[in-house]
Tab-separated table of C-alpha atoms and ligand atoms in Angstrom:
chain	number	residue	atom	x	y	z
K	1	UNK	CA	-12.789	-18.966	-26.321
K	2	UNK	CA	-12.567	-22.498	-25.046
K	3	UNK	CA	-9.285	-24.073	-23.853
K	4	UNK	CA	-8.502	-26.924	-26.153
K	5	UNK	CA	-6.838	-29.653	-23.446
K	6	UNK	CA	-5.425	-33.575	-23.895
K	7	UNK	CA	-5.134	-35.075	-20.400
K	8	UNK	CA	-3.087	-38.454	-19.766
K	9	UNK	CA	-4.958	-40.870	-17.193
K	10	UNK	CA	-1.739	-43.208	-16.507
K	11	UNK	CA	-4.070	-45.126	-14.779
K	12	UNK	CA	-2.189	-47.661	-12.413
K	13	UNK	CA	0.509	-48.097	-14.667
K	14	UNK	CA	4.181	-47.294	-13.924
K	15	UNK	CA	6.725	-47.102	-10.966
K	16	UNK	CA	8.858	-43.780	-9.881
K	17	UNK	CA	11.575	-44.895	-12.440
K	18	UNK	CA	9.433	-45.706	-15.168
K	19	UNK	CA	6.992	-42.607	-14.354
K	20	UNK	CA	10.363	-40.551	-14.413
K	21	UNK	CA	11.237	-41.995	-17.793
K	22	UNK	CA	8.112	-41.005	-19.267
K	23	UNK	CA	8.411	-37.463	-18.142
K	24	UNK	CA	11.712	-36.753	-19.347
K	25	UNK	CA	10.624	-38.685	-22.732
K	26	UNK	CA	7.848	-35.635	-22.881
K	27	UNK	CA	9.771	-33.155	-21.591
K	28	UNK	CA	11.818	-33.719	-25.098
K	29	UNK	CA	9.045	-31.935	-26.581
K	30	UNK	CA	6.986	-28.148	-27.120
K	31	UNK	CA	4.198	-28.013	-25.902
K	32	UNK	CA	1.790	-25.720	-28.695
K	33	UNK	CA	0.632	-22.824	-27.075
K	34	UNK	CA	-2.710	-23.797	-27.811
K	35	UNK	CA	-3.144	-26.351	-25.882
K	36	UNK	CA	-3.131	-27.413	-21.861
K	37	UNK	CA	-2.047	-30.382	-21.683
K	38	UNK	CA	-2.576	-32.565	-18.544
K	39	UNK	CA	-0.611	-35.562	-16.935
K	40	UNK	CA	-2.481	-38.148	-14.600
K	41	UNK	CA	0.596	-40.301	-12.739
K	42	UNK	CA	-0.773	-42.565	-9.625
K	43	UNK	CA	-0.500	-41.205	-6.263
K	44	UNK	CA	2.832	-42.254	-5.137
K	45	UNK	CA	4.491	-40.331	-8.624
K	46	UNK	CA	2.362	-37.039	-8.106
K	47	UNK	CA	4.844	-35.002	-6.342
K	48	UNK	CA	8.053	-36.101	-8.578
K	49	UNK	CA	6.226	-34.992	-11.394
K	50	UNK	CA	5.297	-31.981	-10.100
K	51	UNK	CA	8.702	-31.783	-9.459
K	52	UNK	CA	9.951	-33.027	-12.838
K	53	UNK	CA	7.849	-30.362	-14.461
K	54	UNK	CA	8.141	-27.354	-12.810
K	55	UNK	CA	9.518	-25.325	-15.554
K	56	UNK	CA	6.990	-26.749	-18.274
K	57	UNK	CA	3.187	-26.078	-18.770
K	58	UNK	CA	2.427	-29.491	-18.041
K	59	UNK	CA	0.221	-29.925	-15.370
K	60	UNK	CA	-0.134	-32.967	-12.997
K	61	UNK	CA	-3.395	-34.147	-12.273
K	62	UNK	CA	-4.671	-36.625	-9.700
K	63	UNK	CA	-6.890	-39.701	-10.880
K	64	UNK	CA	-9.516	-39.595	-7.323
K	65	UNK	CA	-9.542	-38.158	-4.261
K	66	UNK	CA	-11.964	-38.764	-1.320
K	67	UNK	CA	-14.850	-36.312	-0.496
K	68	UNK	CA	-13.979	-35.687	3.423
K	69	UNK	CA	-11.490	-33.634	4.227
K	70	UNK	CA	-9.674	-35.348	6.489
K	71	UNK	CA	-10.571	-38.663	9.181
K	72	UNK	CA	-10.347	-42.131	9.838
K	73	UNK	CA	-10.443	-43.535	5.744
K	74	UNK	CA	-7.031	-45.880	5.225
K	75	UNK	CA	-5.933	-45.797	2.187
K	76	UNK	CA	-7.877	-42.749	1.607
K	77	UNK	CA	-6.527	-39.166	0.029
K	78	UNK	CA	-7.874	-35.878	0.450
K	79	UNK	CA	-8.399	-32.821	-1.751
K	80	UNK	CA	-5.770	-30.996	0.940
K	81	UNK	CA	-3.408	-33.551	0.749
K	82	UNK	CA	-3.164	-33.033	-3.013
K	83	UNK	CA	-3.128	-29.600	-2.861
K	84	UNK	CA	0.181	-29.424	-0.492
K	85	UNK	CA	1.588	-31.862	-2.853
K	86	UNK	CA	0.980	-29.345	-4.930
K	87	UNK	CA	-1.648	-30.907	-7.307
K	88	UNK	CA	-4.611	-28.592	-8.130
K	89	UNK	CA	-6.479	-30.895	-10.494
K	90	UNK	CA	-8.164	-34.079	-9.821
K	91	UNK	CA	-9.868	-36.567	-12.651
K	92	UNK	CA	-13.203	-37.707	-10.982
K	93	UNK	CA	-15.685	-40.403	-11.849
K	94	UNK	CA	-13.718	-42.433	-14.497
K	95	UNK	CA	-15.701	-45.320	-15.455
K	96	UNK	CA	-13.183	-47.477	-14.097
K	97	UNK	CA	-13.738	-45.694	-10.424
K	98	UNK	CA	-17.451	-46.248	-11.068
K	99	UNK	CA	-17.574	-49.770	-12.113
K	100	UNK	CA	-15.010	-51.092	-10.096
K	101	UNK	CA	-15.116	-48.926	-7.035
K	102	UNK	CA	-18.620	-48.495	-7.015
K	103	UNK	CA	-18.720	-44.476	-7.687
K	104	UNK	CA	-22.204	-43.674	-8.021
K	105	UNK	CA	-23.327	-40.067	-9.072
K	106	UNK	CA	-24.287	-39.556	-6.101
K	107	UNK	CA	-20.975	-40.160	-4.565
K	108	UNK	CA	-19.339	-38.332	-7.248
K	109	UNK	CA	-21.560	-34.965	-5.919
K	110	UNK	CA	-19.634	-34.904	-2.602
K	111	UNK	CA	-16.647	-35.585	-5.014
K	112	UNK	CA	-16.987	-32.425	-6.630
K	113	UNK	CA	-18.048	-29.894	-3.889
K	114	UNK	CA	-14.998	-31.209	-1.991
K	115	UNK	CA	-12.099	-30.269	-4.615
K	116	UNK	CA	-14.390	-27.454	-5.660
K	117	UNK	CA	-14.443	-26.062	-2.195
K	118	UNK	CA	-10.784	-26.665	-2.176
K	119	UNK	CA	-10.400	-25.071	-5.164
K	120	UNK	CA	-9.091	-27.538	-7.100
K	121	UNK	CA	-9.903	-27.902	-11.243
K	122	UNK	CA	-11.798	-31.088	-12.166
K	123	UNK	CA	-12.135	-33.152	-14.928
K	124	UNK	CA	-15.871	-35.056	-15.042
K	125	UNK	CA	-15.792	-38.223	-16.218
K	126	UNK	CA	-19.408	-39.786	-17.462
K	127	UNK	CA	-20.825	-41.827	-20.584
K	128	UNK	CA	-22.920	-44.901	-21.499
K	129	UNK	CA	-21.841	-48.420	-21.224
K	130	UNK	CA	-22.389	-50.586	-24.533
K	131	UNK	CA	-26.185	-52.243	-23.630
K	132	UNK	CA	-27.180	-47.860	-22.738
K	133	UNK	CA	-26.074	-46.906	-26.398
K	134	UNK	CA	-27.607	-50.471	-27.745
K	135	UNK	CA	-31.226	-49.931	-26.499
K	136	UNK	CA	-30.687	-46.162	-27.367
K	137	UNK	CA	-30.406	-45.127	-24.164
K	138	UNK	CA	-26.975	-42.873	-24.291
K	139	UNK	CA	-28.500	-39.535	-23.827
K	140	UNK	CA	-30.767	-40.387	-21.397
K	141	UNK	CA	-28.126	-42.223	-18.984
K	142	UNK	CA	-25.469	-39.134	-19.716
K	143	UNK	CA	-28.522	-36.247	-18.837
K	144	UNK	CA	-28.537	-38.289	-15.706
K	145	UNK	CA	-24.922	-38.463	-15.046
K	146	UNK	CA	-25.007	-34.717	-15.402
K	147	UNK	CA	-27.585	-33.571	-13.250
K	148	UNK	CA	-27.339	-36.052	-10.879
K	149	UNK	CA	-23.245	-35.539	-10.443
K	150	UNK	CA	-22.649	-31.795	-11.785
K	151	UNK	CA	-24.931	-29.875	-12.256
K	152	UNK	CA	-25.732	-29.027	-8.609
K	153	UNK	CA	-22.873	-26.210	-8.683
K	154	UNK	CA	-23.124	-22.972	-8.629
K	155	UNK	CA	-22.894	-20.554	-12.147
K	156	UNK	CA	-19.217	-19.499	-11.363
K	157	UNK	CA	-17.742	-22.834	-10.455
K	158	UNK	CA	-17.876	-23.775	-13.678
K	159	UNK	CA	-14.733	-22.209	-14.652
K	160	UNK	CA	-13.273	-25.286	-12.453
K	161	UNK	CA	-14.804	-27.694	-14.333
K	162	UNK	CA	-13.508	-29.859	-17.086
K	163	UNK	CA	-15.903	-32.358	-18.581
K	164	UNK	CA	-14.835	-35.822	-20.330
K	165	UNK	CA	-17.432	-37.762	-21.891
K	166	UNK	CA	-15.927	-41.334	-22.416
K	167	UNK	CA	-18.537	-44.042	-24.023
K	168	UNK	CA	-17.858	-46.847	-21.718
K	169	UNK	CA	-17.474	-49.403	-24.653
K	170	UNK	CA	-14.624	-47.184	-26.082
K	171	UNK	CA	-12.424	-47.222	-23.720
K	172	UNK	CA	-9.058	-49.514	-23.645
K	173	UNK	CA	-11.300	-51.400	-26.305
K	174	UNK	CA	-9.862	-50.022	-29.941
K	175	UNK	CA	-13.248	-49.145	-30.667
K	176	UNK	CA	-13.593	-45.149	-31.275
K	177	UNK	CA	-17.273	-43.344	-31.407
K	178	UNK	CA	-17.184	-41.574	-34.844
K	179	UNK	CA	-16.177	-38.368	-34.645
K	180	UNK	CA	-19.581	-37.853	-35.719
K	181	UNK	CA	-21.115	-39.984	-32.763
K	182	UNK	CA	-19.039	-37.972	-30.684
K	183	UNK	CA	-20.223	-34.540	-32.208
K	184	UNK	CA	-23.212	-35.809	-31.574
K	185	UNK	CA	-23.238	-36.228	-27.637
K	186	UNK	CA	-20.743	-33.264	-26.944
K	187	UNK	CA	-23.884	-31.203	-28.662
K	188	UNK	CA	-26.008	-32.954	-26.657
K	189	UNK	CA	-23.980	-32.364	-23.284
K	190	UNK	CA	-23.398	-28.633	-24.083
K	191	UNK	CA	-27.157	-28.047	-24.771
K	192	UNK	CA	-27.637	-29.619	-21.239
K	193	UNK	CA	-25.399	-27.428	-19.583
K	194	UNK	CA	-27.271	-24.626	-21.270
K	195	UNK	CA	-30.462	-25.961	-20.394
K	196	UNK	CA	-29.083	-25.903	-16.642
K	197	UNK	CA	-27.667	-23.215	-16.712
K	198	UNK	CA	-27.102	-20.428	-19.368
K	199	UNK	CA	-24.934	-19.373	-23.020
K	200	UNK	CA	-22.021	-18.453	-21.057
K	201	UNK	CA	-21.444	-21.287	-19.029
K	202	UNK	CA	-22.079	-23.787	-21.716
K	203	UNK	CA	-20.150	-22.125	-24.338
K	204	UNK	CA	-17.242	-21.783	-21.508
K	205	UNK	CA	-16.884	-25.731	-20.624
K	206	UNK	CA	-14.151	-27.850	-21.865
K	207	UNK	CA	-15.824	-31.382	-23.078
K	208	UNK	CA	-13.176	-33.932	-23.720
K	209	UNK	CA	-13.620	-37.228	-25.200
K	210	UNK	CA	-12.621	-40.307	-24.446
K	211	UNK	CA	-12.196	-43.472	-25.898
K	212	UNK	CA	-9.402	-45.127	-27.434
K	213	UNK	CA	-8.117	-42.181	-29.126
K	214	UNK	CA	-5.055	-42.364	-30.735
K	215	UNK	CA	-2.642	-40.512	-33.009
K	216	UNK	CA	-4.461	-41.679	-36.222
K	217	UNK	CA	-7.745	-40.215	-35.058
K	218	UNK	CA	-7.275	-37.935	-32.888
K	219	UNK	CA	-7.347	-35.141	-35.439
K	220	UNK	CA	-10.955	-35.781	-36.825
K	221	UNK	CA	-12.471	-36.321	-33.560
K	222	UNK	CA	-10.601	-32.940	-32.084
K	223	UNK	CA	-11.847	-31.017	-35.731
K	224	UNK	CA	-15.397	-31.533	-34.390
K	225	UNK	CA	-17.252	-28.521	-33.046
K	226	UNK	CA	-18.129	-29.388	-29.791
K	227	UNK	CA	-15.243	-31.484	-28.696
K	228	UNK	CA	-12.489	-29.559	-27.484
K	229	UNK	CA	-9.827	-32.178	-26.709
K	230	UNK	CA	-9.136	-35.660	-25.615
K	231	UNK	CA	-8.840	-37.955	-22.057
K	232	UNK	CA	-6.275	-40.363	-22.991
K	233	UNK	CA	-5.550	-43.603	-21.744
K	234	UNK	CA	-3.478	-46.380	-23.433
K	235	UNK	CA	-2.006	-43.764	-26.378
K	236	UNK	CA	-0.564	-41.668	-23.064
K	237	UNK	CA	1.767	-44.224	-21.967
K	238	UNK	CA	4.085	-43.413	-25.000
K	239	UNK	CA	5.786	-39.550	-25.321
K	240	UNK	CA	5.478	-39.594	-29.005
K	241	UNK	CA	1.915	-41.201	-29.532
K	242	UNK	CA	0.669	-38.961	-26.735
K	243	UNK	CA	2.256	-35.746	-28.021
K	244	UNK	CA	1.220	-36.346	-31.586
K	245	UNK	CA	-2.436	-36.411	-30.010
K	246	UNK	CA	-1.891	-32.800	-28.045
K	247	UNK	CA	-0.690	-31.405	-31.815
K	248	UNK	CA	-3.506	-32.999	-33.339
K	249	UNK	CA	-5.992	-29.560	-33.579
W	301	PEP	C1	-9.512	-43.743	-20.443
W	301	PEP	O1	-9.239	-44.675	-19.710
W	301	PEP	O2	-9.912	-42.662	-19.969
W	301	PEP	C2	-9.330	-43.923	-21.869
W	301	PEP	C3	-9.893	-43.080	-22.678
W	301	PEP	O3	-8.571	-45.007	-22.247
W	301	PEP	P1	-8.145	-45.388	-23.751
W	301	PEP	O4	-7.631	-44.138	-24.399
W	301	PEP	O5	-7.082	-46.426	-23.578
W	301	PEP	O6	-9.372	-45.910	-24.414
């Protein structure tokens, strides 16, 4: 059975007091058993979270690392350095790492072998910008995303590995795929996987999506087959919009 998981990406948004407001704001409520639910504070707020929610099931994940392990890389972060802060789960190629910081899939490769090797969970981030789902395009530019980033890994890593397809033009925009579109590509994605690799693996992986999901869809978009939670952005800034998305299934 797959996990069903909503993750927070906080992006660069809050300070310690704010990011500590926020937390106790969540900590208000229960967390359904059914769900893993993820929080995605900047660097600097990693370890007070971790701290603020060591007696909950929240989890704090990071939102990048860097691929060596250590070196001369200012203003750099490693997979070790997370880990002795205590953070085993890193977000990786969000589309605003890739358009803005340049991430190619290619990059993202050494990406995930490093926090794999330190075994660390990841999430995947991947999806088609506007002009790719336009020229109909979408599944050709995700396949690549895929095998070009991913799905080098070996069989049992997998159980490491979160993925989060996020349609570029969805996200921070207001505009949602259909739950349908989305069905659509997390069908496509899993067939890929299975392609790659086998039944087990494909059936195993968690694919989030992400785009502009919010309390008032979350719950059609989460009833779809193939799409087994969300990667929230601006709805995760707020305790009770956020936590009516994690009871949304
Ligand atoms: C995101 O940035 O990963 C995201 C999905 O943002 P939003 O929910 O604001 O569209």
């Amino acid at each position: 059975m797959r996990k069903n998981i909503v993750a927070g990406n906080w992006k660069m948004n809050n300070d310690l007091q704010e990011t500590e407001r926020l937390l106790n704001d969540l900590l208000v409520y229960d967390v359904p058993e059914n769900v893993s639910v993820i929080v995605a504070p900047t660097f600097t707020n990693l370890v007070s979270a971790n701290t603020m929610l060591k007696d909950s099931t929240i989890e704090v994940a990071a939102q990048n690392m860097h691929q060596a392990d250590n070196g001369a890389f200012t203003g750099e972060i490693s997979a070790a350095m997370l880990k002795s802060a205590g953070v085993n789960t890193v977000i990786l190629g969000h589309s605003e790492r890739r358009a803005y910081f340049w991430e190619t899939n290619e990059l993202l490769a050494t990406k995930v072998d490093a926090a794999l090797k330190n075994e660390m969970t990841l999430i995947y981030c991947f999806g088609e910008e506007l002009e790719d789902r336009k020229n109909g395009n979408h599944f050709n530019i995700v396949k690549e995303q895929l095998e070009e980033g991913i799905c080098h890994i070996a069989e049992a890593e997998w159980k490491n590995v979160i993925l989060a397809y996020e349609p570029v033009w969805a996200i921070g925009t207001g505009e949602t795929a259909s739950p349908e579109q989305a069905q659509e590509m997390h069908e496509f994605i899993r067939n890929t996987i299975l392609d790659t690799y086998n039944e087990e693996v494909a059936q195993g992986v968690s694919i989030l999506y992400g785009g502009s999901v919010k309390p008032n869809n979350a719950q059609e978009i989460f009833g779809k087959k193939d799409v087994d939670g969300g990667l929230i952005g601006g709805a995760a800034l707020d305790a009770e919009n956020f936590m009516a998305i994690v009871n949304a299934f």
